[in-house]
Short mmCIF file of C-alpha atoms and ligand atoms in Angstrom, two decimals:
data_model
loop_
_atom_site.label_atom_id
_atom_site.label_comp_id
_atom_site.label_asym_id
_atom_site.label_seq_id
_atom_site.Cartn_x
_atom_site.Cartn_y
_atom_site.Cartn_z
CA MET A 1 0.05 -0.02 -0.06
CA PRO A 2 1.38 3.60 -0.83
CA GLU A 3 2.06 5.83 2.09
CA LEU A 4 -0.76 7.70 3.02
CA PRO A 5 -1.04 11.47 3.36
CA LEU A 6 -0.72 12.77 6.81
CA THR A 7 -4.22 13.98 7.46
CA LEU A 8 -6.02 16.28 10.32
CA TYR A 9 -9.70 15.47 10.20
CA ARG A 10 -11.88 18.19 11.79
CA ALA A 11 -15.58 17.78 12.40
CA ALA A 12 -17.98 19.30 14.52
CA TRP A 13 -18.07 16.44 16.77
CA VAL A 14 -15.52 13.65 17.36
CA LEU A 15 -17.02 10.55 19.05
CA PRO A 16 -14.15 8.51 20.35
CA ALA A 17 -16.13 5.73 21.97
CA CYS A 18 -13.85 5.32 24.72
CA GLY A 19 -14.33 9.00 26.28
CA ASP A 20 -16.89 11.71 26.07
CA PRO A 21 -17.93 13.41 22.87
CA ILE A 22 -15.59 16.31 21.75
CA ARG A 23 -17.49 19.56 20.37
CA ASP A 24 -15.46 20.83 17.53
CA GLY A 25 -12.90 18.07 17.48
CA ALA A 26 -9.83 16.51 15.65
CA VAL A 27 -8.39 13.30 14.72
CA LEU A 28 -4.67 13.30 13.36
CA VAL A 29 -4.01 9.98 11.04
CA GLY A 30 -0.40 9.61 10.60
CA THR A 31 1.23 8.00 7.37
CA ASP A 32 1.29 4.76 8.75
CA GLY A 33 -2.49 4.53 8.74
CA LEU A 34 -2.62 4.74 12.81
CA ILE A 35 -4.34 7.28 14.83
CA ALA A 36 -1.68 10.07 16.41
CA ALA A 37 -4.00 12.33 18.04
CA VAL A 38 -7.55 12.94 19.05
CA GLY A 39 -8.95 15.72 20.90
CA PRO A 40 -10.18 19.37 20.38
CA ALA A 41 -9.38 20.76 16.99
CA THR A 42 -7.94 24.07 19.02
CA ALA A 43 -5.77 21.78 20.71
CA ILE A 44 -4.02 19.84 17.95
CA GLU A 45 -2.29 22.03 15.16
CA PRO A 46 -1.86 20.76 11.68
CA PRO A 47 1.73 19.55 11.24
CA GLU A 48 3.86 20.67 8.63
CA GLY A 49 2.79 18.87 5.37
CA ALA A 50 -0.60 17.76 6.92
CA VAL A 51 -3.64 17.70 4.81
CA VAL A 52 -6.53 19.16 6.68
CA ASP A 53 -9.92 17.64 6.00
CA ASP A 54 -12.75 19.81 7.52
CA LEU A 55 -15.95 17.30 7.65
CA GLY A 56 -18.23 20.19 8.89
CA MET A 57 -21.46 19.40 10.63
CA ALA A 58 -20.71 15.72 11.18
CA ALA A 59 -19.84 13.32 13.75
CA LEU A 60 -16.43 11.60 13.26
CA MET A 61 -16.36 8.24 15.25
CA PRO A 62 -14.69 4.62 14.94
CA GLY A 63 -15.92 2.41 11.95
CA LEU A 64 -18.62 0.44 12.37
CA VAL A 65 -18.21 -3.23 13.28
CA ASN A 66 -20.81 -5.81 11.87
CA VAL A 67 -20.11 -8.96 13.31
CA HIS A 68 -22.24 -11.29 11.38
CA ALA A 69 -23.32 -11.01 7.81
CA HIS A 70 -23.76 -13.27 4.82
CA PRO A 71 -22.35 -11.19 2.01
CA GLU A 72 -22.55 -14.16 -0.68
CA LEU A 73 -26.34 -14.10 -0.16
CA ALA A 74 -27.14 -10.35 -0.91
CA MET A 75 -29.27 -11.53 -4.06
CA PHE A 76 -31.76 -13.02 -1.41
CA ARG A 77 -32.77 -9.35 -0.24
CA GLY A 78 -36.62 -9.56 -0.07
CA ALA A 79 -37.12 -13.13 -1.89
CA LEU A 80 -38.16 -14.39 1.24
CA GLU A 81 -40.54 -12.63 2.87
CA ASP A 82 -42.99 -13.67 5.52
CA LEU A 83 -41.62 -17.40 5.66
CA ASN A 84 -41.63 -19.47 8.51
CA PHE A 85 -37.72 -20.44 9.61
CA ARG A 86 -37.95 -24.01 8.57
CA ASP A 87 -39.18 -22.96 4.96
CA TRP A 88 -37.29 -19.94 4.80
CA ILE A 89 -33.83 -21.78 5.27
CA LEU A 90 -35.06 -24.66 3.35
CA ARG A 91 -36.02 -22.32 0.18
CA LEU A 92 -32.91 -19.95 0.56
CA VAL A 93 -30.62 -23.46 0.35
CA GLY A 94 -32.76 -24.88 -2.35
CA ALA A 95 -32.46 -21.65 -4.57
CA LYS A 96 -28.84 -21.32 -3.59
CA ARG A 97 -27.91 -24.85 -4.74
CA ALA A 98 -30.49 -24.64 -8.04
CA ALA A 99 -29.81 -21.62 -9.52
CA LEU A 100 -26.20 -19.83 -8.18
CA THR A 101 -22.76 -19.91 -9.21
CA ASP A 102 -19.46 -18.98 -7.52
CA ALA A 103 -19.49 -16.06 -9.87
CA ASP A 104 -22.62 -14.99 -8.50
CA PHE A 105 -21.52 -15.37 -4.67
CA HIS A 106 -18.21 -13.17 -5.68
CA ALA A 107 -20.56 -10.40 -7.28
CA ALA A 108 -22.66 -10.54 -3.97
CA ALA A 109 -19.78 -10.37 -1.70
CA ARG A 110 -18.49 -7.30 -3.39
CA TRP A 111 -22.04 -5.74 -3.54
CA THR A 112 -22.05 -6.14 0.27
CA MET A 113 -18.64 -4.49 0.59
CA VAL A 114 -20.60 -1.41 -1.53
CA GLU A 115 -23.28 -1.32 0.96
CA ALA A 116 -20.93 -1.83 4.10
CA LEU A 117 -18.60 1.38 3.23
CA ARG A 118 -21.57 3.30 1.91
CA SER A 119 -23.19 3.02 5.81
CA GLY A 120 -19.58 3.49 7.59
CA ILE A 121 -19.07 -0.28 8.17
CA THR A 122 -15.20 -0.89 8.18
CA THR A 123 -15.04 -4.46 9.84
CA LEU A 124 -17.39 -7.25 8.40
CA ALA A 125 -17.24 -10.86 9.81
CA ALA A 126 -18.58 -13.14 6.78
CA THR A 127 -20.17 -16.54 7.52
CA GLU A 128 -20.59 -18.25 3.97
CA SER A 129 -19.79 -21.39 2.38
CA SER A 130 -18.35 -19.70 -1.00
CA GLY A 131 -15.61 -18.04 1.08
CA ALA A 132 -16.21 -15.00 -1.53
CA SER A 133 -15.72 -12.49 0.71
CA ALA A 134 -12.09 -13.14 1.30
CA ALA A 135 -11.42 -11.63 -1.71
CA ALA A 136 -13.74 -8.88 -1.95
CA LEU A 137 -12.62 -7.92 1.39
CA CYS A 138 -9.14 -7.88 0.17
CA GLU A 139 -9.63 -5.89 -2.92
CA THR A 140 -11.93 -3.53 -1.41
CA GLY A 141 -9.93 -2.38 1.55
CA LEU A 142 -12.22 -3.55 4.40
CA ARG A 143 -11.18 -5.57 7.33
CA GLY A 144 -12.99 -8.63 8.42
CA VAL A 145 -12.96 -12.14 9.52
CA VAL A 146 -14.41 -15.03 6.77
CA PHE A 147 -15.76 -17.70 8.54
CA GLN A 148 -15.89 -20.86 6.33
CA GLU A 149 -18.97 -22.65 6.50
CA VAL A 150 -18.97 -26.59 7.08
CA PHE A 151 -22.24 -28.73 7.07
CA GLY A 152 -22.92 -32.14 7.72
CA PRO A 153 -26.09 -33.53 9.96
CA ASP A 154 -25.33 -37.24 9.42
CA PRO A 155 -22.38 -38.49 11.38
CA SER A 156 -21.00 -40.37 8.63
CA GLN A 157 -20.30 -37.48 6.78
CA CYS A 158 -18.09 -36.23 9.41
CA ALA A 159 -14.63 -37.11 7.78
CA GLU A 160 -15.75 -35.85 4.33
CA SER A 161 -17.17 -32.51 5.44
CA MET A 162 -13.68 -32.09 7.35
CA ASP A 163 -11.74 -32.69 4.31
CA GLY A 164 -13.59 -30.19 2.43
CA LEU A 165 -13.14 -27.90 5.32
CA ARG A 166 -9.64 -28.04 5.49
CA GLU A 167 -9.25 -27.76 1.92
CA ALA A 168 -11.42 -24.90 1.79
CA ILE A 169 -9.11 -23.13 4.59
CA ASP A 170 -5.86 -23.91 2.74
CA CYS A 171 -7.03 -21.81 -0.07
CA LEU A 172 -8.29 -18.79 1.74
CA ARG A 173 -5.56 -18.47 3.98
CA ALA A 174 -3.93 -17.00 0.73
CA PHE A 175 -6.17 -13.96 1.39
CA GLU A 176 -4.76 -13.74 5.20
CA CYS A 177 -3.22 -10.26 5.81
CA ASP A 178 -3.25 -7.76 8.81
CA ARG A 179 -6.78 -6.86 7.56
CA VAL A 180 -8.26 -10.18 6.76
CA ARG A 181 -8.51 -13.49 8.92
CA ILE A 182 -9.99 -16.74 8.21
CA GLY A 183 -12.01 -18.73 10.31
CA ILE A 184 -14.42 -21.74 10.43
CA SER A 185 -18.17 -22.05 10.89
CA PRO A 186 -19.78 -25.40 11.83
CA HIS A 187 -23.20 -24.12 10.69
CA ALA A 188 -25.79 -24.88 13.58
CA PRO A 189 -27.18 -27.79 15.52
CA TYR A 190 -29.74 -28.66 12.48
CA THR A 191 -27.09 -28.90 10.03
CA VAL A 192 -23.87 -30.21 11.77
CA SER A 193 -23.95 -33.82 13.75
CA ASP A 194 -22.18 -34.12 17.08
CA ASP A 195 -19.15 -35.66 15.45
CA LEU A 196 -18.63 -32.82 13.04
CA PHE A 197 -19.27 -30.20 16.06
CA ARG A 198 -16.82 -31.97 18.11
CA ALA A 199 -14.03 -32.39 14.88
CA ALA A 200 -14.39 -28.68 13.97
CA GLY A 201 -13.92 -27.45 17.74
CA GLU A 202 -10.72 -29.36 17.80
CA TYR A 203 -9.59 -28.20 14.47
CA ALA A 204 -10.09 -24.63 15.46
CA VAL A 205 -8.13 -25.09 18.58
CA ALA A 206 -5.46 -26.71 17.04
CA GLU A 207 -5.19 -24.32 14.35
CA GLY A 208 -5.93 -21.22 16.16
CA LEU A 209 -8.73 -20.55 13.72
CA PRO A 210 -11.68 -18.02 14.89
CA MET A 211 -14.89 -19.99 15.00
CA ALA A 212 -18.74 -18.84 14.54
CA VAL A 213 -21.68 -21.03 15.03
CA HIS A 214 -25.45 -20.21 14.71
CA ALA A 215 -26.93 -21.15 18.13
CA ALA A 216 -29.93 -20.98 20.11
CA GLU A 217 -31.56 -19.01 17.44
CA SER A 218 -35.37 -20.73 17.08
CA HIS A 219 -37.52 -22.78 18.71
CA ILE A 220 -37.53 -25.54 16.33
CA GLU A 221 -33.40 -25.83 16.87
CA HIS A 222 -34.32 -26.10 20.47
CA LEU A 223 -36.86 -28.67 20.05
CA LEU A 224 -34.79 -30.89 18.05
CA VAL A 225 -31.55 -30.46 20.37
CA GLN A 226 -33.61 -31.10 23.35
CA SER A 227 -36.03 -33.63 22.44
CA GLY A 228 -35.14 -34.90 18.66
CA GLU A 229 -38.38 -33.70 17.68
CA GLY A 230 -40.05 -30.27 16.08
CA ASP A 231 -40.41 -29.31 12.37
CA PHE A 232 -36.78 -30.11 11.54
CA ALA A 233 -37.01 -33.51 12.70
CA PRO A 234 -39.09 -35.41 9.82
CA GLY A 235 -36.76 -34.06 7.18
CA LEU A 236 -33.72 -35.38 9.05
CA ARG A 237 -35.09 -38.73 9.78
CA ALA A 238 -36.40 -39.03 6.06
CA ARG A 239 -32.45 -38.86 5.04
CA GLY A 240 -32.32 -41.78 7.41
CA ILE A 241 -30.36 -39.21 10.06
CA ALA A 242 -31.21 -40.10 13.43
CA THR A 243 -32.49 -37.44 15.84
CA PRO A 244 -31.69 -38.39 19.50
CA PRO A 245 -32.20 -35.94 22.30
CA ARG A 246 -28.63 -33.93 22.24
CA GLY A 247 -28.74 -31.71 25.35
CA ARG A 248 -30.91 -29.63 27.46
CA SER A 249 -30.06 -26.79 25.40
CA THR A 250 -27.69 -25.73 22.26
CA VAL A 251 -25.22 -23.94 24.54
CA GLU A 252 -25.15 -27.31 26.76
CA MET A 253 -24.68 -29.32 23.84
CA LEU A 254 -21.79 -27.03 22.61
CA ASP A 255 -20.42 -27.45 25.85
CA ARG A 256 -20.30 -30.97 26.06
CA LEU A 257 -19.11 -31.25 22.52
CA GLY A 258 -15.88 -29.08 23.49
CA VAL A 259 -16.94 -26.43 20.92
CA LEU A 260 -16.94 -23.44 23.54
CA ARG A 261 -13.34 -24.41 24.25
CA ALA A 262 -12.63 -22.98 20.93
CA ARG A 263 -14.34 -19.48 22.47
CA PRO A 264 -16.39 -19.51 19.45
CA LEU A 265 -18.62 -16.66 18.27
CA LEU A 266 -22.16 -17.82 19.11
CA ILE A 267 -24.62 -16.42 16.41
CA HIS A 268 -27.91 -15.17 17.86
CA CYS A 269 -28.35 -16.81 21.42
CA VAL A 270 -32.20 -15.66 21.19
CA LEU A 271 -32.95 -18.72 23.82
CA LEU A 272 -30.36 -18.58 26.57
CA ASP A 273 -31.50 -19.41 30.12
CA GLY A 274 -29.39 -18.39 32.96
CA ASP A 275 -27.22 -21.71 32.96
CA ASP A 276 -26.77 -20.98 29.41
CA ILE A 277 -25.31 -17.60 29.88
CA ARG A 278 -22.95 -18.69 32.64
CA ARG A 279 -21.77 -21.43 30.28
CA VAL A 280 -21.19 -18.94 27.47
CA ALA A 281 -19.38 -16.21 30.24
CA ASP A 282 -17.37 -18.83 31.70
CA SER A 283 -15.92 -20.19 28.62
CA GLY A 284 -15.18 -16.99 27.43
CA SER A 285 -17.17 -17.32 24.34
CA ALA A 286 -18.74 -14.13 22.31
CA VAL A 287 -22.31 -13.51 21.02
CA ALA A 288 -23.17 -12.23 17.69
CA HIS A 289 -26.66 -10.04 18.52
CA CYS A 290 -28.84 -9.58 15.54
CA PRO A 291 -31.98 -8.21 16.90
CA VAL A 292 -33.42 -7.23 13.62
CA ALA A 293 -33.31 -10.58 11.62
CA ASN A 294 -34.52 -12.40 14.93
CA ALA A 295 -37.47 -10.31 15.30
CA ARG A 296 -38.50 -10.39 11.61
CA LEU A 297 -38.04 -14.28 11.52
CA GLY A 298 -40.29 -14.48 14.88
CA HIS A 299 -37.58 -15.82 16.92
CA GLY A 300 -37.82 -13.44 19.88
CA VAL A 301 -35.50 -10.82 21.35
CA ALA A 302 -32.19 -12.32 22.63
CA PRO A 303 -31.37 -11.65 26.49
CA TYR A 304 -28.80 -9.02 25.38
CA THR A 305 -28.98 -6.93 28.83
CA GLU A 306 -28.57 -10.04 30.87
CA MET A 307 -25.50 -11.39 28.86
CA ARG A 308 -23.82 -7.98 29.24
CA ALA A 309 -24.15 -8.17 32.95
CA ALA A 310 -22.66 -11.57 33.13
CA GLN A 311 -19.64 -10.12 31.24
CA VAL A 312 -20.43 -11.59 27.99
CA ARG A 313 -18.58 -10.05 24.99
CA VAL A 314 -21.64 -9.06 22.66
CA GLY A 315 -21.01 -7.30 19.05
CA LEU A 316 -23.95 -6.26 16.85
CA GLY A 317 -24.74 -8.06 13.41
CA THR A 318 -27.09 -7.29 10.92
CA ASP A 319 -27.07 -11.16 9.60
CA SER A 320 -28.20 -11.81 5.90
CA VAL A 321 -29.92 -9.46 3.80
CA GLY A 322 -32.24 -12.38 3.20
CA SER A 323 -33.82 -12.03 6.66
CA ASN A 324 -32.91 -8.27 7.56
CA ASN A 325 -33.04 -6.81 4.45
CA ARG A 326 -30.95 -4.05 5.45
CA LEU A 327 -27.01 -3.70 6.41
CA ASP A 328 -27.54 -0.67 8.32
CA LEU A 329 -25.72 -1.01 11.91
CA MET A 330 -26.68 2.19 12.99
CA GLU A 331 -30.43 1.31 12.43
CA GLU A 332 -29.67 -2.17 13.99
CA ALA A 333 -28.30 -0.34 17.10
CA ARG A 334 -31.40 1.93 17.11
CA ILE A 335 -33.82 -0.90 16.69
CA ALA A 336 -31.87 -2.99 19.45
CA SER A 337 -32.29 -0.75 22.17
CA ILE A 338 -35.98 -0.09 21.04
CA LEU A 339 -36.74 -3.93 21.67
CA HIS A 340 -34.75 -4.31 24.72
CA ARG A 341 -36.75 -1.07 26.07
CA GLY A 342 -39.67 -2.68 25.04
CA ARG A 343 -38.80 -5.93 26.30
CA LEU A 344 -37.76 -4.90 29.74
CA GLY A 345 -40.43 -1.95 30.42
CA ARG A 346 -37.31 0.44 30.90
CA SER A 347 -36.45 3.54 29.07
CA ASP A 348 -32.91 3.77 30.80
CA ILE A 349 -30.94 1.16 29.13
CA MET A 350 -28.86 0.88 26.14
CA PRO A 351 -28.64 5.08 25.80
CA PRO A 352 -26.94 6.13 22.62
CA ALA A 353 -23.29 6.27 24.44
CA ASP A 354 -23.86 2.59 24.80
CA LEU A 355 -25.11 2.06 21.15
CA LEU A 356 -21.96 3.70 20.09
CA ARG A 357 -19.72 1.25 21.80
CA LEU A 358 -22.19 -1.55 20.53
CA CYS A 359 -21.32 -0.77 17.18
CA THR A 360 -17.87 -0.01 17.64
CA ILE A 361 -15.63 -1.34 20.47
CA ASP A 362 -17.98 -3.98 21.80
CA GLY A 363 -18.15 -5.83 18.38
CA ALA A 364 -14.13 -5.47 17.91
CA GLU A 365 -14.10 -7.31 21.46
CA ALA A 366 -16.23 -9.63 20.20
CA LEU A 367 -13.94 -10.41 17.22
CA GLY A 368 -10.71 -10.54 19.09
CA MET A 369 -9.70 -7.24 17.25
CA ALA A 370 -10.16 -4.54 20.46
CA ASP A 371 -6.34 -4.08 20.66
CA THR A 372 -6.47 -2.44 17.18
CA ILE A 373 -9.72 -0.78 16.13
CA GLY A 374 -13.00 0.12 17.91
CA THR A 375 -11.83 3.21 19.60
CA LEU A 376 -10.33 6.44 18.40
CA GLU A 377 -7.16 6.32 20.37
CA PRO A 378 -3.65 6.93 19.70
CA GLY A 379 -2.01 4.21 18.36
CA LYS A 380 -5.04 2.54 17.01
CA ALA A 381 -5.60 1.78 13.46
CA ALA A 382 -7.40 4.68 11.86
CA ASP A 383 -10.74 2.78 10.93
CA LEU A 384 -13.08 5.69 10.78
CA CYS A 385 -16.46 6.72 9.73
CA ALA A 386 -18.45 10.32 9.52
CA VAL A 387 -21.95 10.85 9.72
CA SER A 388 -23.46 13.95 8.42
CA LEU A 389 -25.71 15.84 10.96
CA ALA A 390 -26.47 18.43 8.56
CA ALA A 391 -29.80 17.33 7.18
CA PRO A 392 -33.14 18.40 8.24
CA HIS A 393 -33.91 14.98 9.70
CA ALA A 394 -30.76 15.04 11.72
CA ARG A 395 -31.51 18.26 13.50
CA PRO A 396 -31.06 20.14 15.84
CA VAL A 397 -28.19 18.48 17.60
CA HIS A 398 -28.71 18.71 21.35
CA ASP A 399 -26.90 15.48 22.00
CA PRO A 400 -24.56 14.49 18.95
CA LEU A 401 -24.95 10.65 20.28
CA ALA A 402 -28.47 10.58 20.00
CA ALA A 403 -28.37 12.38 16.53
CA VAL A 404 -26.44 9.71 15.59
CA PHE A 405 -28.02 6.92 16.51
CA HIS A 406 -31.62 8.03 16.61
CA ALA A 407 -32.16 10.52 14.18
CA ALA A 408 -29.26 9.88 11.40
CA ARG A 409 -29.16 6.93 9.07
CA GLY A 410 -26.65 4.56 7.21
CA THR A 411 -27.25 6.71 4.13
CA ASP A 412 -25.63 9.64 6.18
CA VAL A 413 -22.34 8.34 6.09
CA ILE A 414 -20.01 10.93 4.12
CA LEU A 415 -16.68 9.18 5.01
CA THR A 416 -15.40 5.60 5.39
CA ALA A 417 -11.51 4.49 6.11
CA VAL A 418 -9.94 1.72 6.99
CA GLY A 419 -6.24 1.76 8.35
CA GLY A 420 -6.33 5.51 7.12
CA GLN A 421 -6.88 4.78 3.79
CA VAL A 422 -10.36 6.67 2.46
CA LEU A 423 -12.57 3.77 1.03
CA TYR A 424 -15.80 6.22 0.48
CA ARG A 425 -16.39 9.56 0.43
CA ASP A 426 -19.14 11.92 -0.47
CA GLY A 427 -21.17 9.13 -2.54
CA ARG A 428 -17.79 7.88 -4.34
CA LEU A 429 -16.29 4.60 -4.01
CA MET A 430 -12.45 5.00 -4.07
CA THR A 431 -11.31 1.19 -4.36
CA MET A 432 -14.12 -0.53 -6.70
CA ASP A 433 -16.35 0.44 -9.46
CA PRO A 434 -19.90 -1.00 -8.55
CA GLU A 435 -21.18 -0.51 -12.13
CA PRO A 436 -20.41 -4.03 -13.55
CA LEU A 437 -21.81 -5.63 -10.09
CA ASP A 438 -25.44 -4.04 -11.18
CA ALA A 439 -25.71 -6.36 -14.33
CA ALA A 440 -24.47 -9.65 -12.42
CA MET A 441 -26.55 -8.81 -9.56
CA THR A 442 -29.58 -8.34 -11.47
CA ASP A 443 -28.82 -11.57 -13.53
CA ALA A 444 -28.59 -13.73 -10.35
CA ALA A 445 -31.80 -12.34 -8.55
CA ALA A 446 -33.51 -13.21 -12.07
CA ARG A 447 -32.24 -16.75 -12.08
CA LEU A 448 -33.19 -17.02 -8.11
CA ARG A 449 -36.86 -15.99 -8.79
CA GLU A 450 -37.11 -18.62 -11.60
CA ALA A 451 -35.93 -21.23 -9.19
CA MET A 452 -38.29 -20.37 -6.27
CA THR A 453 -41.22 -20.18 -8.35
ZN1 ZN B 501 -26.68 -16.00 9.87
#
């Protein structure tokens, strides 16, 4: 990467996420892409040769960290509306197999990077079967983790699934760099056998690979684990796969199988009781909270405040646009606070300062990246996003945090930078041309519709 210009950003507000908002603030970014200084603009003189970039009536804050998305599935936005979860996932998997190719997944992953940059997301954790996001992250300059999915509900498939996973990881490791990490994701209890969970957990620990698992998302998953019954059971039995009870809960099952030893990122965790929360906390596992997707699919609202009270690391994820249907982390945070206030009958939880941390440093901690990103502090990477507060819907600004999270939207982002490199500015993408993606996505969506009718 070429050396970056020494840049002094000024903004009406700087929101460091590790301290109070700074009125008329400034952030100095060094040529090494690291933050050199943060403070009031009056206290940071531009060094000789520095570019001064005044963002005006905007809030400059750490880049947003989306801890759970499925970039390869961007063409599913709006295609799976109002279905029950079993039909939702069966239709998704069926159409994916029948209609889509690797080229489609690569186009969708790049499309998702466009969306991410336009809404201030600088770090993206991708869970997917194609691994397409590894190249997309590298090309576009975003930071992220790619969790390569592995499936196999039949215990007899375990060795074959693990061989395929090792092969995929060996290929994806070519994309690893200081911005991009590769991990694994045994998908979920209804698609992964006990043997495969055990083997994947051992592999993750032995290789030091980050791991993510969809866990405790739905009642039908819970029924399958607890009693071997529910809507997933007949389909598995029809394939000759036994469905014995596997545990008191998904978390208890993952603990029994040694999966929690890998300190995984547990995606969803809607259905956790006190014992489950203690197991997650004691194991040092993290949680990806996806409130919009959980509510839209009718799964419920995860016990976020209870998990945080138990010191569990919890980041915020949008999940796939096939269930959300947006990739807007600021909106995700706003809806999270509204859902939890409604759930608990309280107006004093998840204030905007907590939402800023949830979207930044909490996500960084959930992904094990808090030493590098998540706050505006000297020495950390200059992963930045700036949200304009100039539009009528964002004004007046009594409190910049409330303005960002309860009035502004992802579309108000005017600057996204990773490691000091500006990737998006005022409607322009610096590292990619979205034009060719348009035709590819339109074509993939048409084939998808055909396959689903
Ligand atoms: Zn997911």
